[in-house]
Amino acid sequence: MSPLFPSLYAAEPREAIRFGRHALTYAELAAAAGSLAQRIADAGRVAVWATPTPQTVVGVVAALVAGVPVVPLNPKTGERELTHIVRDSEPAVVLAAADDQLPPALHGLPRIDVAADAPTTGTAAPALPPEPDDESAALIVYTSGTTGPPKGAVLPGRAIAATLDALRDAWEWSADDVLVHGLPLFHVHGLILGVLGPLRRGGSVRHLGRFSVEGVTRELSTGATLLFGVPTMYHRIAEAASADRELAKALAGARLLVSGSAALPAPDHRRIARATGRAVIERYGMTETLMLCAERADGGARPGTVGAPLPGVELRLADESDGIGEIQVRGPNLFTGYLNRPDATAAAFTEDGWFRTGDMASLDADGQVRIVGRKATDLIKSGGYKIGAGEIENALLDHPGVREAAVTGEPDEDLGERIVAWVVPTDPQSPPEESELTDHVARELAPHKRPRAVHFLAELPRNEMGKIMKRALHV
Ligand code: MCA
Ligand code: AMP
């Protein structure tokens, strides 16, 4: 079996990662990850405090080469959600940068401070361990469902290699490419595509620390060739591009502009094309399946479609009616199951072994996939993050001022969908402050899961069976 990261094993002297002024070559990354890999080799599982820093990359790469499954943690996760993830994944140790303050939910865990410095000249770098079996768990990524707390999708090395190699073919992605992005490093998009992708190709990634239009302009004007982002980022780019000539020029010079994690609306496609002469291409995937479809570097972009299935991906539309059906898939890019959740894993697959994505689509005459919606109305995509209405409702119901709660996703130009809470207060005479409830959700779950608006009602609309009729809840 070939290694996941050939350039790392070759300890090449070329730049691999850059966060601001902090850059590491493959040789330096191999040295830093190699010595950490030795220290964690016997850990059953590790967690990484996934800040946008080189330490996160060193921690993840060390675990991957050591064959130790790694759980990337969102550093903004609130207490309730973090406690759940730690109980569920039982990491033996948490990897963090020396100056990271870890919250109480992690205080019971041993901690290793990750060094991401180039080793002193003359020090022999520890050899990387032999590559682990590619069927064993490599990453465990937590992802939301419609109800209950997030589930850990177990991703083997095989799935990571398969998806990255399929994207190489679609995008002619090579060692010459320099990727820029400002995506978080605890999800598939930013971590697997955005960091492990360049490392597998032997190319490099420049991370912005946090997304900004200025950062994109700067990096694409100084050698970066690829841009990855969620639609919210492209929306902000589209807003700026008509008046910002430097940005338009930088985008025009890129080799590829790629959007994913949610649909990029046609007006944003159009505005970027008008300002730059360049089309944004889309790709479609899920945490559980990694990438399924992509528009090709040589194929042009067609707003509204996400391209054809990638090499190795089998895709069918189930229970079609009027040409629209649920996307079901098979392939080497799929996860092996949800951690500790055989029930949920079984429910995610059909009897004949196809994974149910829950996404509804049609196929164009030439095989391009057109996503038209989602089966579950209780899943919200906001800023490219998947959020379950149920987890927010549960958090709200834990607040003493809330008697009943329902959560919906409302269309939003910037975020795609915005989380809206509908609340029946315990005491109608003195309902809690709106900010009290949004802060409560941000603190317990995560800031990106906080409602952007709260509406107080005397009662929730229910049908004769007593079920809440969310369709009747509109602003
Ligand atoms: C605001 N903040 C708060 C509160 N209100 N913090 C605590 N309590 C509050 N009440 C803070 C936030 O933490 C944040 O802090 C800042 O205020 C702004 O928050 P927000 O408005 O949410 O952020 P934004 O600027 O609107 O973020 C937009 C974004 C972000 C940058 C596009 O949504 C994002 O990074 N999205 C990427 C999602 C992603 O990677 N999805 C991939 C999933 P601070 O400023 O410090 O941050 S993987 C996937 O989907 C599949 C596989 C696929 O196909 O890719
Ligand atoms: P996640 O669970 O966060 O991995 O999100 C996966 C979901 O994001 C998919 O099931 C789709 O609903 C959505 N998604 C990802 N990429 C696209 C895209 N290019 N267009 C539309 N939806 C997308």
mmCIF file of C-alpha atoms in Angstrom, residues 19 25-26 40 49 65 105 108 123 132 141 144 146 149 194 196 231 264 273 291 317 336 370 372 410 415 439 447-448:
data_model
loop_
_atom_site.group_PDB
_atom_site.id
_atom_site.type_symbol
_atom_site.label_atom_id
_atom_site.label_comp_id
_atom_site.label_asym_id
_atom_site.label_seq_id
_atom_site.Cartn_x
_atom_site.Cartn_y
_atom_site.Cartn_z
ATOM 1 C CA PHE A 19 -0.371 29.929 8.711
ATOM 2 C CA THR A 25 8.342 22.270 4.927
ATOM 3 C CA TYR A 26 7.558 18.597 4.442
ATOM 4 C CA ILE A 40 1.189 8.808 21.112
ATOM 5 C CA TRP A 49 -7.868 20.942 19.888
ATOM 6 C CA VAL A 65 1.030 8.241 10.665
ATOM 7 C CA ALA A 105 -14.815 19.299 29.956
ATOM 8 C CA GLY A 108 -9.670 15.189 33.314
ATOM 9 C CA THR A 123 19.191 17.103 14.886
ATOM 10 C CA PRO A 132 -1.011 1.988 9.292
ATOM 11 C CA VAL A 141 -15.534 13.582 12.727
ATOM 12 C CA SER A 144 -25.192 16.551 13.480
ATOM 13 C CA THR A 146 -31.970 15.756 12.948
ATOM 14 C CA PRO A 149 -26.322 15.039 19.929
ATOM 15 C CA GLY A 194 -8.131 21.676 2.749
ATOM 16 C CA LEU A 196 -4.745 16.535 3.925
ATOM 17 C CA PRO A 231 -21.038 29.506 -0.170
ATOM 18 C CA LEU A 264 -23.890 28.273 -4.121
ATOM 19 C CA ALA A 273 -18.390 35.600 -13.160
ATOM 20 C CA MET A 291 -16.736 13.658 -1.816
ATOM 21 C CA LEU A 317 -31.584 8.014 -7.235
ATOM 22 C CA THR A 336 -17.269 2.590 8.224
ATOM 23 C CA ARG A 370 -28.712 18.626 -9.627
ATOM 24 C CA VAL A 372 -33.023 20.088 -5.333
ATOM 25 C CA GLU A 410 -35.094 30.374 7.306
ATOM 26 C CA LEU A 415 -25.601 32.079 5.581
ATOM 27 C CA ASP A 439 -25.951 32.924 24.521
ATOM 28 C CA PRO A 447 -21.637 29.693 18.643
ATOM 29 C CA HIS A 448 -22.528 28.712 15.062
#
